[in-house]
Each structure stands twice: as C-alpha cells, then as structure tokens.
Coordinates of C-alpha atoms in Angstrom, one line a residue:
M125 CA -0.2 -0.2 0.0
F126 CA 1.1 3.2 -1.0
R127 CA 0.9 7.3 0.4
L128 CA 2.7 9.1 -1.2
P129 CA 3.5 13.5 -1.5
L130 CA 0.7 15.3 -3.9
F131 CA 1.3 16.2 -7.4
L132 CA -0.9 16.6 -10.6
P133 CA -4.1 14.9 -10.5
A134 CA -3.7 12.7 -13.0
V135 CA -7.7 14.9 -15.4
A136 CA -15.4 21.9 -36.4
L137 CA -15.7 24.0 -39.3
A138 CA -19.7 25.9 -39.7
L139 CA -21.4 23.4 -41.9
P140 CA -19.1 19.9 -42.0
I141 CA -18.9 20.8 -37.5
A142 CA -23.2 19.4 -37.9
A143 CA -22.5 17.2 -41.0
A144 CA -19.1 15.1 -39.7
P145 CA -19.0 11.6 -38.7
V146 CA -18.8 11.6 -34.1
P147 CA -18.4 8.1 -32.6
K148 CA -20.6 7.1 -30.3
E149 CA -20.8 6.1 -27.3
T150 CA -22.3 2.4 -28.7
P151 CA -20.5 -0.1 -30.1
V152 CA -16.6 0.9 -29.2
T153 CA -14.0 -0.9 -30.5
E154 CA -11.0 1.0 -29.8
W155 CA -10.7 3.6 -26.8
P156 CA -9.2 6.3 -28.8
M157 CA -9.1 9.8 -26.5
F158 CA -10.3 10.5 -23.0
G159 CA -13.9 8.7 -22.1
G160 CA -13.6 7.4 -25.5
T161 CA -16.0 9.3 -27.8
P162 CA -16.1 12.8 -27.5
A163 CA -19.0 12.4 -24.7
R164 CA -16.4 11.4 -22.3
N165 CA -18.6 8.9 -20.8
M166 CA -16.0 5.7 -19.4
V167 CA -18.0 3.2 -20.8
N168 CA -17.4 0.0 -23.1
T169 CA -20.7 -1.2 -24.7
R170 CA -18.4 -3.5 -26.3
D171 CA -15.1 -5.3 -24.9
R172 CA -15.8 -8.2 -23.2
L173 CA -14.2 -9.1 -19.2
V174 CA -14.0 -12.1 -19.0
K175 CA -11.3 -13.2 -16.5
F176 CA -9.5 -10.2 -14.5
P177 CA -7.2 -11.1 -10.8
E178 CA -8.7 -11.4 -7.8
S179 CA -5.6 -11.4 -6.5
D180 CA -2.2 -9.6 -6.6
P181 CA 1.0 -11.4 -5.5
N182 CA 3.4 -10.8 -2.7
W183 CA 5.0 -7.4 -4.7
E184 CA 8.6 -8.4 -2.4
K185 CA 9.3 -12.4 -3.8
P186 CA 9.7 -12.8 -7.5
E187 CA 8.8 -16.4 -7.8
D188 CA 5.1 -14.8 -6.7
V189 CA 5.5 -12.2 -8.9
Q190 CA 6.6 -14.3 -11.9
K191 CA 3.8 -17.0 -11.5
W192 CA 1.6 -14.2 -11.1
E193 CA 2.9 -12.5 -14.6
N194 CA 2.6 -15.7 -16.4
E195 CA -1.2 -16.1 -15.5
W196 CA -1.9 -12.7 -16.4
V197 CA 0.3 -10.5 -18.4
L198 CA 0.8 -10.2 -21.4
W199 CA 3.8 -7.5 -21.5
K200 CA 4.4 -5.0 -19.4
A201 CA 6.4 -2.2 -20.4
R202 CA 8.4 0.9 -17.7
L203 CA 7.1 4.5 -17.3
G204 CA 9.0 7.1 -15.8
T205 CA 8.2 7.7 -12.0
R206 CA 5.2 9.8 -12.9
T207 CA 1.9 9.1 -14.9
H208 CA -1.0 10.8 -15.4
G209 CA -1.7 9.8 -18.8
S210 CA -4.2 6.5 -18.9
P211 CA -3.7 3.8 -21.7
I212 CA -5.3 4.8 -25.0
V213 CA -5.4 2.2 -26.7
A214 CA -6.3 3.1 -30.8
G215 CA -5.2 1.0 -33.9
G216 CA -3.1 -1.1 -32.7
R217 CA -0.8 1.2 -30.5
V218 CA -0.8 1.7 -27.1
Y219 CA 0.1 5.3 -25.8
V220 CA 0.3 7.0 -22.2
G221 CA 1.8 9.6 -21.5
T222 CA 4.2 9.3 -18.1
N223 CA 8.2 11.4 -17.4
N224 CA 11.5 11.2 -18.6
A225 CA 12.9 9.3 -15.5
H226 CA 14.6 6.7 -16.7
P227 CA 14.8 7.4 -20.1
R228 CA 14.4 5.0 -23.7
N229 CA 17.5 7.7 -24.8
T230 CA 20.9 8.1 -23.5
R231 CA 20.2 11.7 -24.9
D232 CA 17.8 12.5 -22.3
T233 CA 21.1 11.8 -19.5
E234 CA 23.2 14.0 -18.2
K235 CA 25.5 14.0 -15.6
G236 CA 24.9 15.0 -12.0
P237 CA 26.9 16.5 -9.6
D238 CA 28.5 12.9 -7.6
G239 CA 29.6 12.0 -12.0
K240 CA 27.0 10.2 -12.7
I241 CA 24.5 8.5 -14.8
E242 CA 20.7 10.5 -14.1
A243 CA 17.7 10.9 -15.9
V244 CA 17.1 14.8 -17.6
E245 CA 13.5 15.6 -16.2
K246 CA 10.9 16.0 -19.2
G247 CA 8.5 14.8 -20.3
A248 CA 7.1 12.5 -22.6
L249 CA 4.1 10.6 -25.0
M250 CA 5.4 6.6 -25.9
C251 CA 3.6 4.5 -28.0
F252 CA 4.1 1.0 -27.9
D253 CA 2.8 -2.0 -30.3
A254 CA -1.0 -3.1 -28.5
Q255 CA -0.1 -7.2 -29.5
T256 CA 3.2 -6.9 -28.1
G257 CA 4.2 -4.0 -26.0
K258 CA 7.2 -3.0 -28.0
F259 CA 8.6 0.3 -28.0
L260 CA 7.6 2.3 -30.9
W261 CA 9.0 5.9 -30.2
Q262 CA 7.9 8.5 -28.4
A263 CA 7.8 12.7 -28.3
V264 CA 10.3 14.2 -25.0
H265 CA 9.0 17.7 -24.8
D266 CA 11.2 19.2 -22.5
N267 CA 10.5 20.6 -19.0
L268 CA 9.8 25.1 -18.1
T269 CA 12.9 26.6 -16.6
E270 CA 12.4 30.2 -15.1
D271 CA 15.2 31.2 -17.5
V272 CA 13.1 30.4 -20.5
A273 CA 9.7 30.2 -19.4
P274 CA 9.0 33.9 -16.8
T275 CA 4.7 33.3 -18.0
V276 CA 4.9 30.3 -16.1
C277 CA 4.1 28.9 -12.7
L278 CA 6.4 25.6 -11.8
G279 CA 6.0 23.2 -8.7
W280 CA 4.9 20.7 -9.8
G281 CA 8.2 18.6 -10.6
N282 CA 8.8 15.9 -12.3
A283 CA 4.7 15.2 -13.5
G284 CA 5.4 14.4 -16.6
I285 CA 3.4 14.8 -19.9
P286 CA -0.3 14.2 -18.3
S287 CA -2.5 14.2 -21.3
S288 CA -4.2 11.7 -22.9
P289 CA -4.8 12.0 -26.2
A290 CA -7.0 12.0 -28.8
V291 CA -6.3 9.4 -32.2
I292 CA -6.9 10.0 -35.6
G293 CA -6.3 7.9 -37.8
S294 CA -3.1 8.5 -39.1
R295 CA -2.8 11.2 -35.6
V296 CA -2.4 11.4 -32.7
Y297 CA -3.8 15.2 -31.1
Y298 CA -1.7 15.6 -27.6
V299 CA -1.0 18.3 -25.3
G300 CA 3.3 18.7 -23.9
H301 CA 4.0 19.5 -19.9
D302 CA 4.8 22.9 -22.1
C303 CA 1.6 24.3 -23.0
R304 CA 2.2 23.2 -27.1
V305 CA -0.7 21.7 -28.5
V306 CA 0.8 18.7 -30.7
C307 CA -0.4 16.8 -34.7
A308 CA 1.9 13.6 -34.5
D309 CA 1.8 11.2 -37.0
V310 CA 0.8 7.4 -35.4
N311 CA 4.2 6.4 -37.1
G312 CA 6.8 7.9 -35.5
F313 CA 9.9 8.5 -38.0
A314 CA 8.6 5.3 -39.4
D315 CA 6.7 6.7 -43.0
G316 CA 9.4 9.0 -42.7
N317 CA 9.0 13.0 -41.8
Q318 CA 5.9 14.1 -42.9
G319 CA 4.7 17.9 -41.9
F320 CA 6.6 19.7 -39.7
H321 CA 10.2 19.2 -40.2
N322 CA 12.7 21.3 -37.7
E323 CA 11.5 18.7 -34.5
K324 CA 14.3 19.3 -32.1
Y325 CA 13.9 15.0 -31.7
Q326 CA 14.8 13.5 -34.8
D327 CA 16.5 10.7 -33.0
V328 CA 14.1 7.0 -35.1
T329 CA 12.8 6.7 -32.4
D330 CA 10.8 10.2 -31.7
A331 CA 8.1 12.3 -32.5
D332 CA 7.2 12.7 -35.6
V333 CA 6.4 16.1 -35.2
I334 CA 3.1 17.7 -38.1
W335 CA 1.6 20.2 -36.8
Q336 CA 1.9 22.3 -33.1
Y337 CA 0.8 25.3 -31.1
D338 CA 2.6 26.9 -28.7
M339 CA 0.1 28.4 -26.8
R340 CA 2.1 30.9 -24.0
R341 CA 4.3 32.2 -27.3
E342 CA 0.8 32.9 -29.1
L343 CA -1.9 34.0 -26.2
K344 CA 0.3 34.8 -23.9
V345 CA -1.0 31.4 -21.6
F346 CA 0.5 32.3 -18.4
T347 CA 0.5 27.8 -17.8
H348 CA -0.4 27.5 -13.6
Q349 CA 2.0 24.7 -12.4
V350 CA 1.3 22.6 -15.4
T351 CA -1.0 21.8 -18.7
N352 CA -2.7 18.8 -19.2
C353 CA -5.9 18.8 -21.1
S354 CA -6.6 15.4 -23.5
P355 CA -8.3 17.3 -26.6
L356 CA -11.9 17.2 -28.1
V357 CA -11.3 16.4 -32.1
V358 CA -14.9 16.4 -33.6
G359 CA -14.5 16.7 -37.6
N360 CA -12.4 19.0 -38.6
R361 CA -11.0 20.8 -35.2
V362 CA -9.4 20.5 -32.0
F363 CA -11.0 22.1 -28.7
V364 CA -8.0 22.5 -26.4
C365 CA -7.9 24.0 -22.6
T366 CA -5.3 26.1 -22.6
G367 CA -4.0 26.1 -18.6
N368 CA -4.2 29.7 -18.4
G369 CA -4.1 30.5 -14.5
V370 CA -3.0 32.5 -10.5
G371 CA 0.4 33.6 -10.8
T372 CA 3.1 32.3 -8.0
D373 CA 1.2 34.4 -5.4
D374 CA -1.4 31.6 -6.2
I375 CA -4.1 35.0 -6.0
T376 CA -3.5 37.1 -9.0
V377 CA -4.2 36.2 -12.6
P378 CA -1.1 37.6 -15.2
A379 CA -3.1 37.0 -17.9
P380 CA -6.5 37.7 -17.2
N381 CA -7.3 38.6 -21.2
A382 CA -5.5 34.9 -22.1
P383 CA -8.1 32.8 -23.6
T384 CA -9.1 29.9 -21.2
L385 CA -10.1 27.7 -24.4
I386 CA -9.1 27.1 -28.2
C387 CA -10.8 25.7 -31.5
L388 CA -7.8 24.9 -33.6
D389 CA -8.1 23.8 -37.5
R390 CA -7.2 20.0 -37.9
E391 CA -4.9 19.6 -40.3
T392 CA -3.5 22.9 -39.2
G393 CA -3.2 23.9 -35.9
K394 CA -4.6 27.3 -37.4
L395 CA -6.0 29.3 -34.4
L396 CA -9.7 29.3 -36.0
W397 CA -11.5 30.6 -31.8
K398 CA -10.8 30.9 -28.5
D399 CA -12.3 32.4 -25.2
S400 CA -11.3 34.1 -22.2
S401 CA -14.4 34.2 -20.5
P402 CA -13.4 33.3 -17.3
G403 CA -10.8 36.6 -17.2
K404 CA -9.6 37.7 -13.6
S405 CA -11.7 35.4 -11.9
I406 CA -9.6 31.9 -12.2
L407 CA -9.6 30.5 -8.4
H408 CA -6.2 28.1 -9.3
G409 CA -5.8 26.7 -12.1
Q410 CA -7.5 25.3 -15.8
W411 CA -7.3 21.0 -16.5
C412 CA -10.8 20.1 -17.2
S413 CA -10.6 18.7 -20.7
P414 CA -13.8 19.8 -23.5
A415 CA -16.6 17.3 -23.8
Y416 CA -19.0 17.6 -27.5
A417 CA -22.7 17.4 -27.4
A418 CA -24.2 16.9 -31.2
E419 CA -27.8 17.8 -30.1
P420 CA -30.0 19.9 -29.6
V421 CA -27.7 21.7 -31.4
P422 CA -23.8 21.4 -32.1
Q423 CA -21.7 21.8 -29.1
V424 CA -18.2 21.7 -27.5
I425 CA -18.9 22.1 -23.0
H426 CA -16.3 23.3 -21.3
G427 CA -15.8 23.1 -17.0
Q428 CA -14.0 26.5 -16.0
G429 CA -11.6 27.9 -13.5
D430 CA -13.9 30.9 -12.3
G431 CA -16.3 27.8 -11.4
W432 CA -18.9 28.3 -13.9
L433 CA -20.0 25.4 -16.8
R434 CA -20.3 26.7 -19.7
A435 CA -21.4 25.4 -23.6
F436 CA -20.2 27.1 -27.0
D437 CA -21.0 27.2 -30.4
T438 CA -18.1 24.7 -32.2
A439 CA -18.3 27.0 -36.0
T440 CA -18.3 30.0 -34.3
G441 CA -17.1 29.9 -29.9
K442 CA -20.9 31.5 -29.6
L443 CA -21.6 31.3 -25.5
L444 CA -24.3 28.9 -26.7
W445 CA -25.7 28.8 -22.2
K446 CA -23.7 28.8 -19.0
F447 CA -23.9 27.3 -15.7
D448 CA -22.1 28.1 -12.0
G449 CA -21.3 24.8 -10.7
N450 CA -20.9 26.1 -7.4
R451 CA -23.9 27.5 -4.5
K452 CA -24.3 31.6 -4.7
G453 CA -22.2 33.2 -1.7
A454 CA -19.6 30.0 -1.5
Q455 CA -16.1 30.8 -2.0
F456 CA -12.4 30.1 -2.0
E457 CA -9.5 29.9 -0.4
L458 CA -6.3 29.2 -0.8
G459 CA -5.5 25.8 0.8
G460 CA -9.1 23.9 0.1
T461 CA -11.0 25.0 3.8
G462 CA -12.7 27.1 1.2
D463 CA -16.3 25.2 -0.5
R464 CA -15.8 27.0 -3.5
S465 CA -14.2 25.2 -6.8
D466 CA -13.5 25.0 -10.2
F467 CA -13.4 21.9 -12.6
V468 CA -11.2 19.3 -13.0
A469 CA -12.9 16.3 -14.6
A470 CA -14.3 16.2 -18.1
P471 CA -18.1 16.2 -18.5
V472 CA -20.2 13.8 -19.9
V473 CA -22.3 13.9 -22.0
H474 CA -25.6 11.3 -22.1
N475 CA -28.4 11.0 -22.9
G476 CA -29.9 14.7 -24.2
R477 CA -27.5 15.0 -20.4
V478 CA -25.2 16.8 -19.2
Y479 CA -22.6 15.5 -15.8
I480 CA -20.0 16.7 -13.9
G481 CA -18.6 17.5 -10.0
T482 CA -16.7 20.1 -8.9
G483 CA -13.5 20.1 -7.7
Q484 CA -9.5 21.4 -7.3
D485 CA -6.4 21.0 -6.9
P486 CA -5.3 17.7 -5.5
R487 CA -3.1 19.5 -2.8
D488 CA -5.6 21.0 -1.6
G489 CA -7.1 17.9 -0.4
T490 CA -10.6 17.2 -0.1
G491 CA -13.9 19.3 0.8
L492 CA -17.6 20.2 0.4
A493 CA -18.5 20.0 -3.6
H494 CA -21.6 18.8 -5.8
M495 CA -22.4 16.4 -8.3
W496 CA -25.1 18.6 -11.3
C497 CA -26.7 17.1 -14.2
I498 CA -28.4 19.6 -16.4
D499 CA -30.5 19.0 -19.1
L500 CA -29.3 19.9 -22.7
K501 CA -32.0 20.9 -24.2
K502 CA -33.8 23.2 -21.7
A503 CA -30.3 24.3 -21.3
V504 CA -29.8 25.9 -25.2
E505 CA -33.1 26.4 -25.3
L506 CA -33.6 28.8 -22.4
G507 CA -29.5 29.8 -22.0
A508 CA -30.8 31.6 -25.3
K509 CA -33.8 34.1 -23.8
A510 CA -32.2 34.7 -20.4
P511 CA -29.5 37.4 -19.5
D512 CA -26.1 36.3 -20.1
R513 CA -27.3 32.9 -20.8
D514 CA -27.5 31.7 -17.2
V515 CA -29.5 28.7 -17.2
S516 CA -28.5 28.4 -12.9
P517 CA -31.0 27.1 -10.9
D518 CA -29.7 30.6 -8.9
L519 CA -30.2 33.5 -9.1
L520 CA -28.0 35.8 -7.5
V521 CA -30.8 39.4 -5.8
R522 CA -27.9 40.7 -3.4
T523 CA -25.4 41.4 -0.4
E524 CA -26.3 42.3 3.2
K525 CA -23.3 42.6 5.7
R526 CA -24.6 41.8 9.3
E527 CA -22.0 42.8 11.5
D528 CA -18.8 40.0 10.8
E529 CA -20.5 37.9 8.0
E530 CA -22.3 38.3 5.2
K531 CA -26.2 36.9 4.0
V532 CA -26.9 35.8 0.2
I533 CA -30.4 37.1 -1.4
T534 CA -31.9 34.6 -3.8
K535 CA -33.9 33.6 -5.9
P536 CA -35.4 30.9 -8.1
N537 CA -34.0 31.5 -12.1
P538 CA -36.3 30.4 -14.7
A539 CA -34.1 29.3 -16.3
S540 CA -33.4 26.7 -15.2
A541 CA -31.9 23.6 -16.7
L542 CA -30.8 21.7 -13.4
V543 CA -32.3 18.2 -13.7
W544 CA -30.5 17.4 -10.3
V545 CA -27.9 17.6 -7.5
Y546 CA -26.1 15.8 -5.7
G547 CA -23.5 16.9 -2.4
G548 CA -23.9 20.0 0.1
P549 CA -22.9 19.8 3.5
D550 CA -23.6 16.0 5.8
D551 CA -25.6 17.1 8.9
R552 CA -26.3 13.9 9.7
T553 CA -25.0 13.0 13.0
W554 CA -21.9 10.8 13.4
A555 CA -21.2 11.5 9.6
P556 CA -17.3 11.1 9.1
R557 CA -17.5 15.0 7.5
G558 CA -19.4 17.7 6.3
F559 CA -20.2 17.6 3.1
R560 CA -21.9 14.2 1.1
F561 CA -19.7 13.9 -2.2
G562 CA -16.6 15.8 -2.3
R563 CA -14.5 16.7 -4.5
T564 CA -13.2 15.1 -7.2
L565 CA -11.1 15.2 -10.4
S566 CA -13.0 12.2 -11.8
T567 CA -14.7 11.6 -15.0
V568 CA -18.1 10.1 -13.9
A569 CA -19.5 6.7 -15.9
V570 CA -22.9 7.1 -16.7
V571 CA -25.1 2.9 -17.6
D572 CA -28.8 1.9 -17.2
D573 CA -30.2 4.6 -15.4
I574 CA -26.7 4.5 -13.6
V575 CA -24.1 7.2 -12.8
Y576 CA -20.5 5.7 -11.1
A577 CA -18.9 9.2 -9.6
A578 CA -15.7 8.7 -8.0
E579 CA -14.2 11.1 -5.9
F580 CA -10.6 12.6 -4.6
G581 CA -11.1 11.8 -0.9
S582 CA -11.4 8.2 -1.2
Y583 CA -15.6 7.4 -2.3
L584 CA -17.0 5.8 -4.9
H585 CA -20.7 6.7 -4.9
C586 CA -23.7 5.2 -6.6
L587 CA -26.1 7.0 -8.4
S588 CA -29.5 7.7 -9.6
A589 CA -29.4 9.5 -13.2
S590 CA -32.8 10.0 -13.2
T591 CA -33.4 11.6 -10.3
G592 CA -29.5 11.9 -8.6
E593 CA -30.6 9.7 -5.2
L594 CA -27.3 7.6 -3.8
H595 CA -27.7 3.7 -4.3
W596 CA -23.9 3.5 -2.5
Q597 CA -21.2 4.7 -1.6
Y598 CA -17.8 2.6 -0.8
D599 CA -14.3 4.3 0.6
M600 CA -12.2 3.4 -0.5
Q601 CA -9.4 4.1 1.3
G602 CA -6.9 5.8 -1.6
S603 CA -7.0 8.9 -3.3
I604 CA -8.8 8.8 -7.0
W605 CA -6.9 10.7 -9.3
G606 CA -8.6 8.9 -11.9
S607 CA -12.4 7.7 -12.8
P608 CA -14.2 5.4 -12.5
Y609 CA -14.1 2.9 -16.1
Y610 CA -17.0 0.8 -16.8
V611 CA -17.4 -2.2 -19.2
D612 CA -19.2 -6.1 -19.3
G613 CA -21.6 -4.8 -15.8
R614 CA -18.4 -4.3 -13.8
V615 CA -16.4 -1.1 -12.9
L616 CA -13.4 -0.7 -12.4
V617 CA -11.7 2.5 -10.4
A618 CA -8.0 2.0 -8.7
T619 CA -6.2 4.8 -5.7
D620 CA -3.3 6.2 -5.6
A621 CA -3.0 3.3 -3.5
G622 CA -1.7 1.1 -5.9
D623 CA -5.7 -0.6 -6.2
L624 CA -7.7 -1.7 -8.7
F625 CA -11.1 -2.2 -7.4
V626 CA -13.8 -4.4 -9.7
F627 CA -17.1 -3.3 -9.0
R628 CA -20.2 -5.5 -9.7
H629 CA -22.8 -3.4 -11.7
T630 CA -26.2 -3.2 -11.4
N631 CA -29.8 -1.4 -13.3
R632 CA -31.4 -1.6 -10.1
P633 CA -29.0 -1.4 -7.4
D634 CA -29.6 -1.9 -3.8
R635 CA -29.9 1.1 -0.9
I636 CA -26.2 0.3 1.3
D637 CA -26.6 4.2 3.0
A638 CA -23.6 3.2 5.8
I639 CA -23.3 7.2 7.6
E640 CA -27.6 6.3 7.5
E641 CA -27.5 3.6 9.4
A642 CA -25.0 4.5 12.0
K643 CA -26.8 7.9 12.9
N644 CA -29.8 6.8 15.1
E645 CA -26.8 4.5 17.0
P646 CA -26.4 5.6 20.8
N647 CA -22.3 6.8 20.4
K648 CA -19.3 7.0 18.2
Q649 CA -18.0 4.0 18.4
A650 CA -21.7 2.0 17.8
A651 CA -22.0 4.1 14.9
K652 CA -18.1 3.2 13.5
E653 CA -19.2 0.6 14.5
A654 CA -22.6 -0.3 12.1
R655 CA -20.7 1.7 9.6
A656 CA -18.1 -1.5 8.7
A657 CA -21.3 -3.6 8.6
A658 CA -23.1 -1.7 5.6
Y659 CA -19.5 -1.1 3.9
K660 CA -19.4 -5.2 5.1
R661 CA -23.2 -5.9 2.7
L662 CA -21.8 -4.4 -0.2
E663 CA -18.2 -6.3 0.5
A664 CA -20.4 -9.2 -0.1
K665 CA -23.0 -7.5 -3.1
Y666 CA -20.2 -5.3 -5.1
L667 CA -17.3 -5.7 -4.7
L668 CA -15.6 -9.1 -6.7
A669 CA -12.4 -7.9 -6.3
K670 CA -9.6 -6.3 -5.0
V671 CA -6.3 -6.2 -6.6
E672 CA -2.8 -4.3 -5.2
F673 CA 0.0 -3.1 -7.4
P674 CA 2.7 -2.3 -5.9
A675 CA 2.9 1.2 -7.2
P676 CA 0.4 4.1 -6.9
I677 CA -2.5 4.3 -10.0
R678 CA -3.5 7.7 -11.2
T679 CA -4.7 7.0 -14.4
T680 CA -7.8 5.3 -15.6
P681 CA -8.1 1.3 -16.8
T682 CA -9.3 0.7 -20.4
V683 CA -10.5 -2.3 -21.9
V684 CA -9.3 -2.9 -25.1
N685 CA -10.6 -6.1 -27.4
G686 CA -10.4 -8.5 -24.6
V687 CA -7.4 -6.2 -23.0
L688 CA -7.1 -4.9 -19.8
Y689 CA -4.1 -2.3 -19.2
V690 CA -3.8 -0.3 -16.1
A691 CA -0.5 1.6 -16.6
T692 CA 1.1 2.8 -12.7
D693 CA 3.1 5.9 -12.1
D694 CA 6.5 3.4 -12.9
T695 CA 4.5 0.8 -15.3
L696 CA 2.2 -0.2 -17.5
Y697 CA 0.4 -4.1 -17.3
V698 CA -1.5 -5.6 -20.2
L699 CA -3.3 -7.8 -18.6
K700 CA -4.9 -11.2 -20.3
T701 CA -8.7 -11.0 -19.4
K702 CA -9.8 -13.8 -22.2

C-alpha cells in the first residue's frame, strides 16, 4: 500500500461540424481518446471482461511475482516515475503520458553532481505496439524553466505529460506539459518525416510532429503548474483547454485576457476561435478537458476555472449557455478550506444530459463539492432567452452585510436547466465528515440509469442518473486520480494506494448508505461499527476484486479487445481477460 505526497491530477467548420461523423457511445472498437468518444462517458459496451485477477502476488517475492505475471500479464513496459496519462489504445498502438525518469534515449540523460549518469527531467508521450509491447517511439518535451519561461508558474516537479491523447486515423493529438498542442504521426519517423520538419529531436524513436501550437508564445497563456488537457477532436476541429491560471502568489491572474478554451484547425493547427470568459475570476488552475454534444445543437462544453460550466457553438465560439457549479455565496480559499470549487473532471454527455462534479487542485485535498446533472435541451433553449445565458438554478439578488458576515439573497432562476444536484453539507449524526460529496478529479461513467462518480477523497458513489438519489457509496481508502470505468457489467476504479477495485454493476442496485444507517446509534463507536457492517454487506454484494499493485495508480484502467491496460506510476501492465 502506498501513501505518497500529492502532485498533479492525474483529470469543426461551420457546416462540416454538424455533418461530420462523430463516434457514438456504443459500440466502441477502440479507446481512441479520453472517455472513448467526444461525449467523454467512461463506458465501454463492446468489450468483454471474462476474467480478471482477483488477488495479487507478494510483490516482495520474485517467485510469486513471476507466477502471477505468467498467469495474467501479456506484456509490461517501464514508464517514468510519475504517470497521469491514462492509456489510449487505437490502431494497434498504446499511448501513455509519463515523465523521463527512466530514459529511452541516452540523449535525455546527464552527469549528476556525483558524476553518475541520471535522467534529465522531461515529459514523454510513449507509444507501444499493442500486441507485443514493443516500444515504437516517444514525444519528448523539455521541462519549462524560469529562464526560458518567465510567463509560467512552475511547481509540479517531475510530473511529465499528463495529457491522454486523441487518435484520429494516422494522427495523434495531445497537449504537452509545456503548453504546446501537438499533432503527430502515429507511425513516428517509420514512414519518413511528415509535415513539420524542424523537430528538436529526430532520432528514429522520436515523434514525427505534423504541427504544433505554442499557447504560451502565441496567446500569452500563463500556465499554472502544468498544462493538462486531453484534446477534443470533432470533425476538422481540435478543442483544447489552455491551462491559463494564477501566478506565483497563487492569487493574481497575470494574463486575464489570455484564453481558457481554444479551437484549432485539425489539419493545420491554425487558431479558429478562442474564449476568455473566466478573465480575472480564475480561482487557481484550469485542467478540465472539454466534451461535445451533437444535440440539440452542436456544442463544446467546458468546465472553466471560475467555477462555471459553459457551452459554445462549435463553429463560432459563441456562448450558448452557462451554469454556475457552486452555490451562490460560496467562497474559494487558498489551501482548500473554502466551499467554492472549479472543475478538473471532464463533462459527460449522455441521453440529452450533462454530468459533472466540481473539484480543485489535489494538493488542497478534499472538501465540500457537488455533482450536477443538467438538461441540454433546456440549457440551449432557455439560455438563448436568459440574461447572460445563465441557466443556473439560482440567481443572486443581493448581498447583505450583517456584523461580521455576509448574507446572500437569491431567487429561483426561471431559466434553470438543472435536473438534480448531489452533494452539499452533511449534518447527519455521526457523519465522518461535513459533506456528502467531496471534490473530484474524476469523470463519471453513466450506464443503465446509473452514475458512478468517484471523488478524490477516496469515495465511489453509485447514483441514480435520473434523480441523483444515492444507491450506495464505498470508501476505497486511497485518493482517486483517475475515473471509474465500466465494461461488461463491471466497474473498475484505482487509487494512489496502488489498489485496483472491481465492482459488480447492476441496473437496480440496493440502497446501502452506511452513514444513514449509523446516524441513530447511541455513540461514536457504535456508529463506526454500524458503518463497518454496512460496508461488509456492500462488499459481499458488489465488490468482486481488489488487486494491489506495487506502485500508485493515478490513471484510468482501459479494456480494449479483451485486454486490460493498467498504468501505475512506473509500469504499464497489459493483462489477459479471456
């Protein structure tokens, strides 16, 4: 079991965009982007998971490890020492974003103070053959430093490239940790140097860059900590969150006019439109990956750094609607003690609704948050008529000062597109914390009218997709950086304790609320025992397996063609499931 210090989460032309073929949620034949499709739903309805490890070896005993690997491991590949990029599998290749702590090229090493050869801190997007595990190529990005990047807030250390790429045909799109959007050839240099010919690194195992767009230089973006976005590719457009954020004081926004969301031409990398809605109101950083909805009108949906969810016309960037992810009067406090948040998780579009939870920089830990469900048809229709296109549930009337506190006066918004909200304060007797849902980095999985929502503070929640009602929740005893992933009646979730959990999915789950069951107990110890008993019932009914890996897992497990991909901080495991 591992408990390590926190660093970074790992979390269309005017006419063609409407007509362009967009992958549907089902069936999927690959996992070519974060969430599988532009809708970002962490659901795989095609693949089977016939079998999976139900136990782990003693990782301290080589003979045990060898026996376990002989039974389960097709191949494995060494990564860096910090991996936030979840495996993307497409075209017979596997892509993982990591750091350069275990260099694949001696060029990326240097002599240390003691004369020993050591790795240079860099980021790397690695590409492997999906069948054999052969290392094919890597895109190496130098770390930004103060002398070359005065317009950037450094501080995440050797985080590497956290972006999960998007693969479309012969091209792979990703965002480097150095604020560059890159389109590369999936073949590397194996088919010659295509497109851009001035790559800094051009060894046989380096990336063949088709085009790149430096958001820091072109748009004056002030990257807070590190850039992290999984590009959204729809039709012939690429949508990217820039990562513009606060400065070294963690308060001031140095570049309020720099964009938060940009749209680039997929073939050339040309800037088509940009949005800077958050302006000076950015709370901290911006790490949310955008999602796409084709109905009722084509729109790109993005959780932004001021805590508002916004939707834009894909062709023009025109604002269609916006939704406040926080209750009126909520306050952001540096260090995580406040109750106002922004977004790290990607929005999920499913059956005409959008699902997203609020979160913060994981260094700030857990705290009060909300899971929102929004009606897309109402949002578009009512947003077109609403002042400022606001479809939030409440409108601010005024703020009254009363002695040492402020009283926020609100009124219901007649243009509200809210379906339901889950979370908020928890004042039940013996509740182990003061809120029902904590800050999240995780994108949800929505299947069979069930929402699986994980929070950074170790809980997995099973909710009704129709009403937001809680069916059950489970404390996984480890921080969750990745997302729950549904496949073949199972839900896979991993933690930074190195644990991979496999839960049974059912479309009519029992209600097992351990906190509710304990609230009438006479004392704290009795309440603790009641919660433990409820968790045991839940485990017996829904927990199928818990497998401990020898390193933290800050990524989302992936299943493609009957193969399970699990990326720990330092190793990509490719496991048999047939």
